[in-house]
XYZ file of C-alpha atoms in Angstrom:
745
model
C 0.000 0.000 0.000
C 1.203 3.513 -0.770
C -0.111 6.911 0.276
C 0.828 9.699 -2.099
C 0.872 13.410 -1.471
C -1.725 13.557 1.286
C -1.327 14.836 4.814
C -3.625 13.259 7.381
C -3.003 15.983 9.919
C -6.431 16.516 11.480
C -6.560 13.670 13.973
C -9.517 13.618 16.362
C -8.747 14.032 20.041
C -10.059 11.348 22.382
C -10.187 11.161 26.131
C -6.855 10.757 27.866
C -5.924 8.976 31.093
C -9.295 7.292 31.499
C -11.268 10.496 32.101
C -15.059 10.431 31.941
C -17.061 11.108 28.795
C -19.384 13.801 30.073
C -21.307 14.225 26.820
C -21.829 12.189 23.653
C -24.090 13.642 20.982
C -24.670 13.638 17.233
C -24.807 17.056 15.646
C -24.074 18.794 12.338
C -20.453 19.357 11.405
C -19.055 20.227 8.001
C -22.308 19.348 6.250
C -22.894 15.922 7.802
C -24.199 14.341 11.039
C -21.211 13.796 13.326
C -20.437 12.217 16.704
C -19.156 14.685 19.296
C -17.471 13.422 22.467
C -17.084 16.127 25.093
C -17.573 18.687 22.348
C -14.935 17.244 19.983
C -15.972 15.743 16.615
C -14.731 12.185 16.061
C -14.670 9.942 13.016
C -17.543 7.396 13.054
C -15.425 4.223 12.932
C -15.882 1.491 15.571
C -14.870 -2.077 16.294
C -17.468 -4.464 17.672
C -17.331 -7.861 19.300
C -19.983 -10.400 18.404
C -22.697 -11.909 20.616
C -21.490 -15.425 19.735
C -19.857 -17.505 22.486
C -16.127 -17.598 21.969
C -15.948 -14.034 20.689
C -18.281 -12.025 22.909
C -16.358 -11.246 26.121
C -13.939 -8.333 25.974
C -11.692 -9.672 28.763
C -10.886 -12.959 27.032
C -7.587 -13.526 25.259
C -8.529 -13.429 21.574
C -11.112 -10.595 21.733
C -8.641 -8.512 23.756
C -5.934 -9.164 21.205
C -8.175 -7.795 18.450
C -9.323 -4.794 20.497
C -5.668 -3.951 21.115
C -4.868 -4.161 17.419
C -7.710 -1.830 16.445
C -6.690 0.556 19.221
C -3.164 0.640 17.785
C -4.662 1.762 14.466
C -6.295 4.780 16.093
C -9.796 3.411 16.676
C -11.240 4.338 20.064
C -14.933 3.452 19.752
C -16.010 -0.095 20.700
C -19.338 -1.916 20.708
C -20.195 -4.815 23.039
C -23.329 -6.992 23.241
C -25.446 -7.287 26.379
C -28.839 -8.942 26.897
C -31.570 -7.979 29.317
C -31.642 -11.520 30.660
C -27.936 -11.381 31.514
C -28.530 -8.914 34.347
C -32.305 -8.947 35.050
C -32.793 -11.644 37.658
C -36.035 -13.551 38.236
C -36.394 -11.931 41.677
C -36.428 -8.490 39.986
C -32.903 -7.484 40.994
C -30.212 -6.209 38.616
C -26.720 -7.694 38.406
C -24.347 -5.212 36.758
C -21.203 -7.329 37.067
C -21.169 -8.526 33.448
C -21.644 -5.010 32.075
C -18.754 -3.774 34.223
C -16.489 -6.602 33.086
C -17.265 -5.884 29.448
C -16.168 -2.254 29.769
C -13.126 -3.137 31.889
C -11.968 -5.651 29.299
C -11.796 -2.935 26.643
C -10.094 -0.403 28.939
C -7.395 -2.908 29.879
C -5.967 -2.720 26.364
C -7.353 0.623 25.129
C -7.463 2.959 28.157
C -8.957 5.965 26.355
C -11.774 4.024 24.663
C -15.436 4.920 24.509
C -17.908 2.024 24.674
C -21.348 1.460 23.140
C -23.562 -1.328 24.476
C -25.664 -3.212 21.967
C -28.467 -3.704 24.452
C -30.855 -6.545 23.535
C -34.300 -6.014 25.044
C -35.550 -9.572 24.444
C -37.661 -10.887 27.286
C -35.669 -13.369 29.434
C -36.592 -17.033 29.102
C -37.777 -17.218 32.695
C -40.092 -14.260 31.975
C -41.546 -15.908 28.869
C -42.279 -19.062 30.845
C -44.182 -16.980 33.398
C -46.195 -15.128 30.731
C -47.002 -17.452 27.798
C -50.033 -15.330 26.920
C -47.674 -12.479 25.896
C -45.906 -14.475 23.192
C -45.969 -13.892 19.424
C -48.305 -16.157 17.471
C -47.835 -17.243 13.855
C -50.403 -18.121 11.207
C -50.903 -21.876 10.979
C -47.737 -22.966 12.817
C -46.797 -23.347 16.438
C -43.658 -21.612 17.777
C -40.699 -23.832 18.531
C -38.577 -23.652 21.690
C -34.909 -22.756 21.335
C -32.462 -25.641 21.352
C -29.924 -25.217 24.125
C -26.731 -26.983 23.077
C -23.757 -25.935 25.154
C -23.127 -22.214 24.838
C -25.749 -21.461 22.204
C -26.252 -17.921 20.942
C -29.202 -16.241 22.601
C -30.352 -15.157 19.120
C -29.678 -18.531 17.467
C -33.341 -19.371 16.767
C -34.482 -15.817 16.033
C -34.966 -16.291 12.283
C -37.100 -19.443 12.659
C -40.461 -19.511 14.497
C -39.207 -18.830 18.007
C -41.033 -18.340 21.263
C -40.663 -14.598 21.794
C -42.621 -11.843 23.499
C -44.885 -9.963 21.116
C -43.840 -6.413 20.292
C -47.410 -5.470 21.210
C -47.236 -6.957 24.723
C -47.889 -4.083 27.103
C -46.497 -6.127 29.982
C -43.191 -6.688 28.173
C -43.045 -3.046 27.044
C -43.614 -1.773 30.574
C -41.227 -4.110 32.370
C -38.478 -3.848 29.746
C -38.726 -0.057 29.915
C -38.583 -0.182 33.710
C -35.479 -2.405 33.749
C -33.766 -0.353 31.046
C -34.336 2.789 33.102
C -33.039 1.083 36.243
C -29.947 -0.125 34.391
C -29.195 3.381 33.130
C -29.686 4.939 36.553
C -27.443 2.379 38.260
C -24.728 1.847 35.669
C -24.257 5.573 35.067
C -23.019 5.883 38.657
C -20.231 3.333 38.223
C -16.682 4.101 37.010
C -17.393 1.953 33.966
C -20.460 4.068 33.244
C -18.155 7.052 32.776
C -16.814 5.352 29.648
C -20.194 4.462 28.138
C -20.949 6.813 25.251
C -23.929 5.074 23.658
C -26.748 2.553 23.847
C -27.747 0.658 20.733
C -31.271 -0.646 21.468
C -31.965 -4.046 19.901
C -34.887 -6.467 19.643
C -36.597 -8.604 17.027
C -34.784 -11.033 14.761
C -31.033 -10.775 15.528
C -31.742 -7.523 17.353
C -32.608 -5.847 14.045
C -36.260 -4.967 14.777
C -37.642 -7.478 12.277
C -40.941 -9.107 13.197
C -40.457 -12.533 14.775
C -40.750 -15.314 12.195
C -40.824 -12.854 9.286
C -38.469 -14.807 7.021
C -40.898 -17.666 6.378
C -44.089 -16.956 8.320
C -46.706 -14.307 8.933
C -47.103 -12.706 12.348
C -48.309 -11.414 14.739
C -51.602 -13.141 15.621
C -51.293 -12.836 19.388
C -54.056 -11.438 21.551
C -51.709 -8.577 22.435
C -51.307 -7.605 18.787
C -55.005 -7.929 18.108
C -55.775 -5.588 20.997
C -53.145 -3.142 19.778
C -54.542 -3.220 16.216
C -58.025 -2.393 17.479
C -56.682 0.508 19.542
C -54.729 1.748 16.535
C -57.845 1.637 14.338
C -59.840 3.588 16.890
C -57.178 6.313 17.003
C -57.025 6.494 13.212
C -60.719 6.487 12.388
C -62.346 7.874 15.505
C -65.770 6.480 14.724
C -67.093 3.110 13.681
C -68.850 4.734 10.724
C -65.530 6.029 9.407
C -63.981 2.561 9.800
C -66.836 0.897 7.913
C -66.580 3.441 5.113
C -62.810 2.983 4.801
C -63.043 -0.817 4.837
C -66.131 -0.919 2.612
C -67.656 -3.209 5.228
C -70.886 -2.314 7.026
C -70.178 -4.936 9.717
C -66.693 -3.714 10.673
C -66.221 -2.618 14.268
C -63.393 -1.756 16.603
C -64.410 -4.581 18.913
C -64.317 -7.292 16.240
C -61.569 -6.163 13.853
C -59.165 -9.031 13.288
C -55.618 -9.333 12.007
C -55.567 -10.258 8.290
C -54.383 -13.826 7.823
C -51.920 -15.136 5.252
C -54.646 -15.691 2.658
C -55.862 -12.103 2.926
C -52.303 -10.771 2.754
C -51.662 -12.876 -0.354
C -54.705 -11.585 -2.219
C -54.697 -8.519 -4.451
C -57.679 -7.568 -6.573
C -56.048 -4.918 -8.805
C -53.496 -7.134 -10.518
C -50.416 -7.155 -8.297
C -51.819 -4.209 -6.318
C -54.252 -3.970 -3.437
C -57.417 -2.058 -4.176
C -57.346 0.652 -1.472
C -61.118 0.563 -1.194
C -61.581 -3.216 -1.040
C -58.423 -4.237 0.861
C -57.858 -1.365 3.249
C -57.819 -3.717 6.255
C -54.535 -5.300 5.085
C -52.958 -1.923 4.314
C -54.036 -0.702 7.748
C -52.585 -3.737 9.491
C -49.183 -3.268 7.903
C -49.231 0.416 8.829
C -50.116 -0.510 12.408
C -47.416 -3.189 12.659
C -44.651 -0.960 11.321
C -45.649 2.088 13.335
C -45.570 -0.045 16.480
C -41.939 -1.001 15.858
C -40.998 2.620 15.175
C -42.775 3.755 18.348
C -40.937 1.132 20.414
C -37.527 2.206 19.120
C -38.312 5.847 19.838
C -39.671 5.013 23.295
C -36.673 2.908 24.358
C -34.228 5.507 23.065
C -36.146 8.142 24.994
C -35.973 5.979 28.133
C -32.190 5.902 27.887
C -31.874 9.645 27.392
C -34.243 10.392 30.267
C -32.438 8.109 32.708
C -28.796 8.728 31.806
C -27.555 11.769 33.738
C -25.571 13.214 30.840
C -25.930 13.311 27.028
C -25.534 9.835 25.519
C -25.865 8.419 22.006
C -28.904 6.311 21.175
C -29.396 4.249 18.052
C -30.894 1.106 16.591
C -30.890 -1.216 13.631
C -33.485 0.402 11.396
C -33.948 1.855 7.931
C -33.227 -1.373 6.012
C -34.447 -1.020 2.464
C -32.289 -3.104 0.164
C -31.724 -6.838 0.547
C -34.674 -7.642 2.849
C -35.424 -10.984 1.141
C -38.733 -9.812 -0.326
C -40.143 -9.664 3.213
C -40.345 -5.898 3.556
C -44.023 -5.840 4.535
C -43.794 -8.840 6.871
C -40.826 -7.608 8.859
C -38.939 -4.785 7.170
C -38.690 -1.151 8.242
C -41.530 0.710 6.558
C -42.079 3.501 9.106
C -38.775 5.168 8.286
C -40.137 8.699 8.208
C -41.472 8.403 11.760
C -38.080 7.272 13.053
C -36.180 9.941 11.124
C -38.441 12.633 12.581
C -37.642 11.684 16.197
C -35.056 13.711 18.116
C -34.618 10.767 20.518
C -32.582 8.808 17.953
C -29.054 9.841 17.000
C -28.112 7.161 14.507
C -29.444 4.187 12.585
C -27.479 1.211 11.339
C -27.572 -2.068 9.484
C -25.365 -4.688 7.826
C -24.290 -4.201 4.228
C -26.547 -5.608 1.526
C -26.251 -9.376 1.302
C -27.521 -9.754 -2.267
C -27.412 -9.488 -5.215
C -23.645 -9.330 -5.892
C -23.034 -9.169 -2.158
C -19.511 -7.757 -2.330
C -17.885 -10.994 -1.241
C -16.174 -11.214 -4.635
C -13.706 -8.757 -6.175
C -15.329 -6.367 -8.609
C -18.728 -6.428 -6.915
C -20.116 -3.285 -5.303
C -20.333 -2.935 -1.535
C -23.703 -1.347 -0.691
C -25.340 0.054 2.413
C -28.744 -1.330 3.355
C -30.489 2.023 3.600
C -31.501 5.144 1.677
C -28.336 6.993 2.633
C -29.235 10.466 1.454
C -32.516 10.520 3.363
C -30.613 10.006 6.606
C -28.310 12.926 5.830
C -31.258 15.162 4.954
C -32.875 14.317 8.291
C -29.722 14.828 10.353
C -29.261 11.165 11.266
C -25.940 9.367 11.196
C -25.898 5.991 9.440
C -23.430 3.325 10.564
C -22.842 0.283 8.365
C -22.297 -2.948 10.216
C -19.335 -4.330 8.303
C -19.629 -8.024 9.150
C -18.361 -9.184 5.771
C -15.601 -11.689 6.366
C -12.448 -11.369 4.268
C -11.865 -14.608 2.436
C -9.775 -16.949 4.591
C -6.992 -18.719 2.729
C -4.196 -20.373 4.635
C -0.481 -20.421 3.680
C -0.578 -24.171 4.093
C -3.188 -26.919 4.035
C -1.925 -29.750 6.220
C 1.565 -30.414 4.813
C 0.809 -28.750 1.476
C 2.128 -25.264 0.720
C -0.602 -22.858 -0.389
C 1.406 -19.631 -0.667
C 0.324 -18.454 -4.092
C -3.400 -18.651 -3.305
C -2.685 -17.125 0.113
C -0.934 -14.064 -1.364
C -3.675 -13.620 -3.955
C -6.319 -13.701 -1.242
C -4.446 -11.129 0.870
C -4.241 -8.747 -2.094
C -7.938 -9.186 -2.888
C -8.974 -8.766 0.739
C -6.989 -5.540 1.148
C -8.688 -4.126 -1.937
C -12.135 -5.093 -0.692
C -11.519 -3.732 2.819
C -10.676 -0.401 1.214
C -13.793 -0.545 -0.960
C -16.089 -1.480 1.916
C -14.826 1.148 4.352
C -14.586 3.983 1.843
C -18.185 3.599 0.661
C -19.907 4.888 3.843
C -17.108 7.370 4.576
C -17.445 8.987 1.157
C -21.200 9.176 1.782
C -20.606 11.279 4.910
C -21.465 8.360 7.170
C -19.656 5.677 9.179
C -19.359 2.040 10.136
C -18.242 -0.547 12.635
C -16.254 -3.730 12.095
C -18.319 -6.590 13.572
C -16.048 -9.519 14.282
C -17.387 -13.097 14.245
C -13.860 -14.412 13.731
C -12.915 -15.400 17.307
C -16.172 -17.372 17.458
C -14.937 -19.424 14.463
C -17.822 -18.408 12.197
C -17.267 -18.891 8.460
C -19.447 -16.473 6.511
C -17.463 -16.146 3.286
C -18.693 -18.581 0.625
C -15.158 -19.333 -0.636
C -13.357 -19.892 2.656
C -10.830 -22.641 3.063
C -11.355 -24.611 6.244
C -8.572 -24.841 8.820
C -8.387 -26.112 12.372
C -7.028 -22.747 13.554
C -9.982 -20.768 12.202
C -11.213 -19.661 15.624
C -7.903 -18.357 16.872
C -8.033 -14.986 15.148
C -10.373 -12.221 14.149
C -11.676 -11.443 10.687
C -9.123 -8.648 10.249
C -6.327 -10.177 12.346
C -3.468 -9.870 9.863
C -0.689 -7.250 9.663
C -1.647 -6.204 6.131
C -5.307 -5.805 7.070
C -4.389 -3.812 10.160
C -2.090 -1.543 8.148
C -4.944 -0.993 5.690
C -7.427 -0.207 8.464
C -4.975 2.239 10.043
C -4.630 4.107 6.744
C -8.398 4.144 6.292
C -8.878 5.491 9.809
C -6.499 8.339 8.906
C -8.600 9.010 5.807
C -11.743 8.990 7.980
C -10.164 11.627 10.243
C -9.373 13.801 7.230
C -12.879 13.403 5.783
C -14.282 14.317 9.183
C -12.901 17.841 8.867
C -13.759 18.320 5.189
C -16.983 20.020 4.178
C -19.268 17.297 2.834
C -20.950 17.661 -0.542
C -22.462 14.688 -2.312
C -21.094 15.244 -5.800
C -23.770 12.932 -7.240
C -25.523 13.889 -10.464
C -28.186 11.156 -10.257
C -30.929 10.932 -7.627
C -32.564 7.531 -7.061
C -36.052 7.764 -5.521
C -37.662 4.860 -3.633
C -40.780 4.434 -1.496
C -41.869 2.414 1.534
C -45.614 3.136 1.425
C -45.950 1.423 -1.958
C -44.830 -1.892 -0.462
C -48.039 -2.083 1.586
C -50.073 -1.967 -1.615
C -48.478 -4.979 -3.328
C -48.563 -8.725 -2.709
C -46.172 -9.567 0.061
C -46.340 -13.138 1.355
C -43.961 -16.009 0.617
C -46.837 -17.826 -1.055
C -47.637 -14.826 -3.263
C -44.650 -12.465 -3.402
C -44.721 -9.286 -5.425
C -43.328 -10.170 -8.867
C -41.728 -6.775 -9.522
C -40.887 -4.896 -6.293
C -37.815 -6.989 -5.333
C -36.407 -6.567 -8.841
C -37.018 -2.812 -8.784
C -35.461 -2.347 -5.364
C -32.501 -4.728 -5.459
C -31.584 -5.408 -9.069
C -32.333 -2.060 -10.700
C -30.376 -0.298 -7.975
C -27.507 -2.747 -8.559
C -27.461 -1.689 -12.210
C -26.984 1.896 -11.020
C -23.760 0.924 -9.255
C -22.456 -0.775 -12.387
C -23.478 2.168 -14.603
C -20.455 4.213 -13.499
C -22.320 7.312 -12.278
C -22.467 8.672 -8.740
C -25.956 8.655 -7.250
C -27.810 9.397 -4.029
C -30.652 7.178 -2.725
C -33.617 8.966 -1.197
C -37.123 8.289 0.124
C -39.953 9.782 -1.922
C -41.148 11.637 1.183
C -37.817 13.498 1.404
C -37.868 14.963 -2.102
C -39.056 18.272 -0.684
C -35.923 18.473 1.519
C -33.434 17.832 -1.294
C -31.443 20.472 -3.148
C -31.933 19.264 -6.723
C -29.603 21.735 -8.394
C -26.753 19.232 -8.885
C -28.903 16.353 -10.188
C -29.107 15.946 -13.940
C -31.211 12.792 -13.764
C -33.796 11.523 -11.281
C -34.780 7.841 -11.363
C -38.070 6.687 -9.812
C -38.146 3.031 -8.774
C -41.122 1.546 -6.845
C -43.067 4.796 -6.486
C -46.485 3.264 -7.093
C -48.301 5.380 -4.483
C -48.228 9.165 -4.710
C -50.493 11.700 -3.092
C -51.367 15.074 -4.545
C -48.513 16.765 -2.714
C -45.873 14.462 -4.198
C -47.312 14.861 -7.693
C -47.277 18.645 -7.443
C -43.733 18.653 -6.047
C -42.485 16.520 -8.937
C -44.254 18.663 -11.522
C -43.046 21.983 -10.118
C -39.614 21.163 -8.704
C -38.272 17.905 -10.142
C -39.521 17.922 -13.750
C -37.735 21.194 -14.440
C -34.456 22.809 -15.501
C -33.927 20.382 -18.379
C -33.558 17.445 -15.997
C -34.047 13.854 -17.164
C -36.681 11.830 -15.280
C -36.627 8.041 -15.539
C -39.857 6.185 -14.758
C -40.314 2.443 -14.345
C -43.480 0.342 -14.523
C -46.390 2.072 -12.693
C -45.328 5.326 -10.987
C -48.220 7.042 -9.231
C -50.728 4.339 -10.222
C -52.373 4.691 -6.802
C -53.142 7.866 -4.891
C -53.873 6.057 -1.619
C -57.613 5.848 -2.247
C -57.952 4.789 -5.886
C -55.964 3.387 -8.807
C -56.146 4.688 -12.380
C -53.842 4.279 -15.392
C -54.395 7.944 -16.193
C -52.590 8.790 -12.946
C -49.418 7.317 -14.499
C -49.863 9.191 -17.770
C -50.457 12.498 -16.009
C -47.421 12.042 -13.785
C -44.956 11.009 -16.495
C -46.306 13.200 -19.283
C -46.332 10.113 -21.510
C -49.612 8.618 -22.698
C -49.697 5.083 -21.309
C -52.227 2.304 -21.729
C -52.632 -1.093 -20.080
C -52.999 -4.637 -21.289
C -52.571 -8.143 -19.886
C -49.903 -10.775 -20.516
C -49.452 -14.056 -18.686
C -45.683 -14.390 -19.076
C -42.611 -12.559 -17.825
C -42.078 -9.537 -20.047
C -38.945 -9.119 -22.143
C -37.863 -5.939 -23.886
C -36.141 -6.257 -27.255
C -34.254 -3.090 -28.129
C -34.405 -1.484 -31.551
C -33.308 1.567 -33.508
C -30.200 3.147 -31.953
C -30.115 0.602 -29.101
C -29.962 -2.567 -31.201
C -26.634 -3.604 -29.630
C -28.124 -3.810 -26.139
C -29.004 -7.190 -24.671
C -32.716 -7.858 -24.080
C -34.008 -6.841 -20.656
C -36.393 -9.188 -18.839
C -38.691 -9.150 -15.832
C -38.239 -12.012 -13.378
C -41.952 -12.939 -13.298
C -45.274 -12.135 -14.921
C -47.236 -9.195 -13.553
C -50.476 -7.439 -14.222
C -51.360 -4.846 -15.408
C -48.839 -4.311 -18.203
C -48.226 -0.675 -19.139
C -47.147 0.379 -22.612
C -46.593 3.811 -24.174
C -48.901 4.944 -26.961
C -47.629 8.431 -27.590
C -46.722 9.799 -31.059
C -44.314 12.296 -29.483
C -42.248 9.568 -27.827
C -39.101 8.083 -29.356
C -39.574 4.327 -29.160
C -36.440 2.405 -28.133
C -37.730 -1.118 -27.611
C -40.764 -3.396 -27.697
C -42.254 -6.182 -25.600
C -41.396 -9.557 -27.091
C -44.607 -11.457 -27.850
C -46.809 -8.388 -27.566
C -45.245 -6.249 -30.297
C -46.097 -3.162 -28.281
C -43.817 -0.261 -27.302
C -42.040 -0.933 -23.993
C -39.379 1.718 -23.512
C -38.826 5.184 -24.861
C -37.998 8.856 -24.421
C -40.116 11.980 -24.707
C -38.799 15.525 -24.855
C -41.059 17.843 -22.880
C -41.083 21.580 -22.335
C -39.229 21.548 -19.009
C -37.532 18.160 -18.972
C -37.014 14.832 -20.702
C -39.044 11.809 -19.580
C -37.913 8.202 -20.014
C -40.256 5.256 -19.447
C -39.592 1.513 -19.163
C -42.330 -1.046 -18.602
C -39.912 -3.448 -16.890
C -37.245 -2.692 -14.283
C -34.037 -1.354 -15.814
C -31.493 -3.988 -14.827
C -28.990 -3.417 -17.637
C -26.291 -0.877 -16.657
C -25.806 0.030 -20.314
C -29.390 1.313 -20.495
C -28.626 3.678 -17.647
C -25.373 4.726 -19.333
C -27.245 5.596 -22.526
C -29.564 7.786 -20.468
C -26.629 9.394 -18.633
C -25.020 10.340 -21.948
C -28.193 12.120 -23.059
C -28.529 13.811 -19.660
C -24.885 14.896 -19.459
C -24.208 12.814 -16.342
C -20.512 12.122 -15.623
C -19.623 8.453 -16.152
C -16.562 7.412 -14.154
C -16.359 3.808 -15.354
C -17.997 2.151 -18.329
C -16.534 -1.347 -18.085
C -18.152 -2.739 -14.945
C -15.714 -1.176 -12.479
C -17.314 0.419 -9.421
C -17.092 4.139 -8.675
C -17.976 5.750 -5.349
C -17.330 9.314 -4.349
C -18.324 12.731 -3.143
C -17.654 16.266 -4.323
C -13.908 15.974 -3.628
C -12.842 12.336 -3.901
C -13.523 9.397 -6.212
C -12.873 5.740 -5.408
C -12.634 3.192 -8.226
C -12.755 -0.525 -7.484
C -11.723 -2.852 -10.284
C -11.647 -6.623 -10.582
C -8.859 -6.523 -13.135
C -5.450 -4.903 -13.445
C -4.443 -2.775 -16.397
C -4.982 0.696 -17.778
C -7.808 2.698 -16.225
C -9.040 5.730 -18.167
C -10.277 8.417 -15.778
C -12.700 11.249 -16.550
C -10.803 13.794 -18.610
C -8.753 11.113 -20.329
C -5.995 10.573 -17.753
C -4.740 6.979 -17.654
C -3.535 5.039 -14.607
C -1.880 1.650 -14.758
C -3.003 -0.549 -11.855
C -0.491 -3.164 -10.767
C -2.686 -5.500 -8.730
C -5.975 -7.243 -9.246
C -8.358 -6.450 -7.772
C -7.496 -2.827 -7.074
C -9.124 0.038 -5.182
C -7.922 3.532 -6.016
C -8.743 6.802 -4.284
C -8.340 9.986 -6.286
C -8.806 13.699 -5.843
C -11.737 14.424 -8.105
C -10.660 17.728 -9.671
C -7.066 16.818 -10.453
C -7.242 12.996 -10.699
C -4.325 13.003 -8.268
C -3.840 9.530 -6.801
C -4.251 9.507 -3.010
C -4.446 5.795 -2.304
C -3.150 3.013 -4.532
């Protein structure tokens, strides 16, 4: 590794000599949300132990070794897991000894560290046995008890159909809140409490606020959730008459309203969409379920702030949008706007996207799970959980030398560590390294097995540590630079629309997962810089730098959103890219004319029982066909004499994709998700968008810096024509944007 011509002189100051952290807050600094410790801004880079036995206790030999190594590279923020049941005793007392030992273990090897507890609020097993009536219920299946084999993870069975307290249980809410408050009041008075800077509140599957059982089952059918749903309906509608009108059901009542079962959730009467007038009960239930989770996160964060005697960071896993396995409605995070609006939450976080092209292989893009730009616009810090294991290859296998493969793996891993860390940093956000390594977990699909696998951490190698130290220095420099996005493309997504489409495992939506996960992947491969935003945050965005705006699953738009797009977005010669059925629903009705009015392109509908495929023609004849992953209904097609047709539906011989020049902007429409990066590149060329790579390499960046990650070595042609010869494969370069000066090779 070489650093050229760059001075990393602005190092953050941390506490010295074990002094107390009297205040930890997130506030604006240089155009981005920033952590302040005792008034000093610090780079948002942490190291975290796992919850898995073998790697979870900070005082044990291997975890301490890794904490020490990260400390030597300048990292002073550490995250440790704790569970409610580890200190809440059955007699009601609190035992703080484990929490103290966790902090002490870090301070032994990194005396000026600040600690964040990942605080799991799961009800203890003894509590669940006392209160079986408070447990989550699933549709058609009985919950299964956890298997206790040796030192099993407390979250081991979370993703199955576990016995867990319902989110709607008022008893659990009250007692968990009470014990959390008592913990804060007591622990804050200890010497170890002086070093606690944050509480990361966790619950749900793997602590990530997913509904229990959401991966394969529908929940929650408990009496607690039913009671909560009825209360929610009463608050929303006020009168039984209003409920009956909304549900188009003269027999509906607050006393008898039931939770929609799997069959109801699978049914849609407007093609793949729910009719808002006929299926409002399902839409309402999903709104209720997701608002409950958001309210719980806000409430628990508020409990911490109210009971900690000085300012402390609060955060949670929330805001997942990409890579949610098609289970967004069942257990995703659809009340994002409510969480972003709360001043009780300082940061949100989540693991990187796990699919498609998960970043495990060289040349693939690393991607955050969330709509990054929306968090910035709302003043929230986002922290990626970097739990992606570098590929493990050993210098020997038994008595066989394996040096060549070993050296190749080290080179590739260094490149991917750079790529993965630079992505959130260049977005004005941060991350933590989450280390399953000491627990001997193998998460990389191409790992070689070795008996010594559990004796080191994921990043426990001198070359990885050197890389992380250099990246931490870059993070400190970025901290003190004014942040500007530098993106010329804005990608617009929606959460509300997910409630209006099919959403069960039996009947998944045939287009939403492709629009969210695969179309956005094509953006990364297109070579342009883009920001991802929630539809509801369009009014907060400064659009002056965006030459193109791409709308993905924006099926539901109210009058306010339509007017905003017409007056603010579809202006200044900008290019707007529309896919499938934007604005087809207004929340109360669905009409194809809504789509035509929004896009400015005359669109009609038809039906087709097979997966659609676009065959390109005219100037785009060299492009590969573009195909939907499943059949969907209705099918939209342009019938507009003023539109330039660029492709047709195979088998239908109807227009499928095209461009229309309008008075204030240019509109593009595609009837299937755009999953071909070259289609986006053709649009960028028309729109004047800067293309940093056109050969599948990955470009990230901001206003000042550009990072290029390449699977192959060779000559790289940069914007402006400058050429750089990369010596290794894969490679990750960092350049100054204006001069193309190489900062990191």
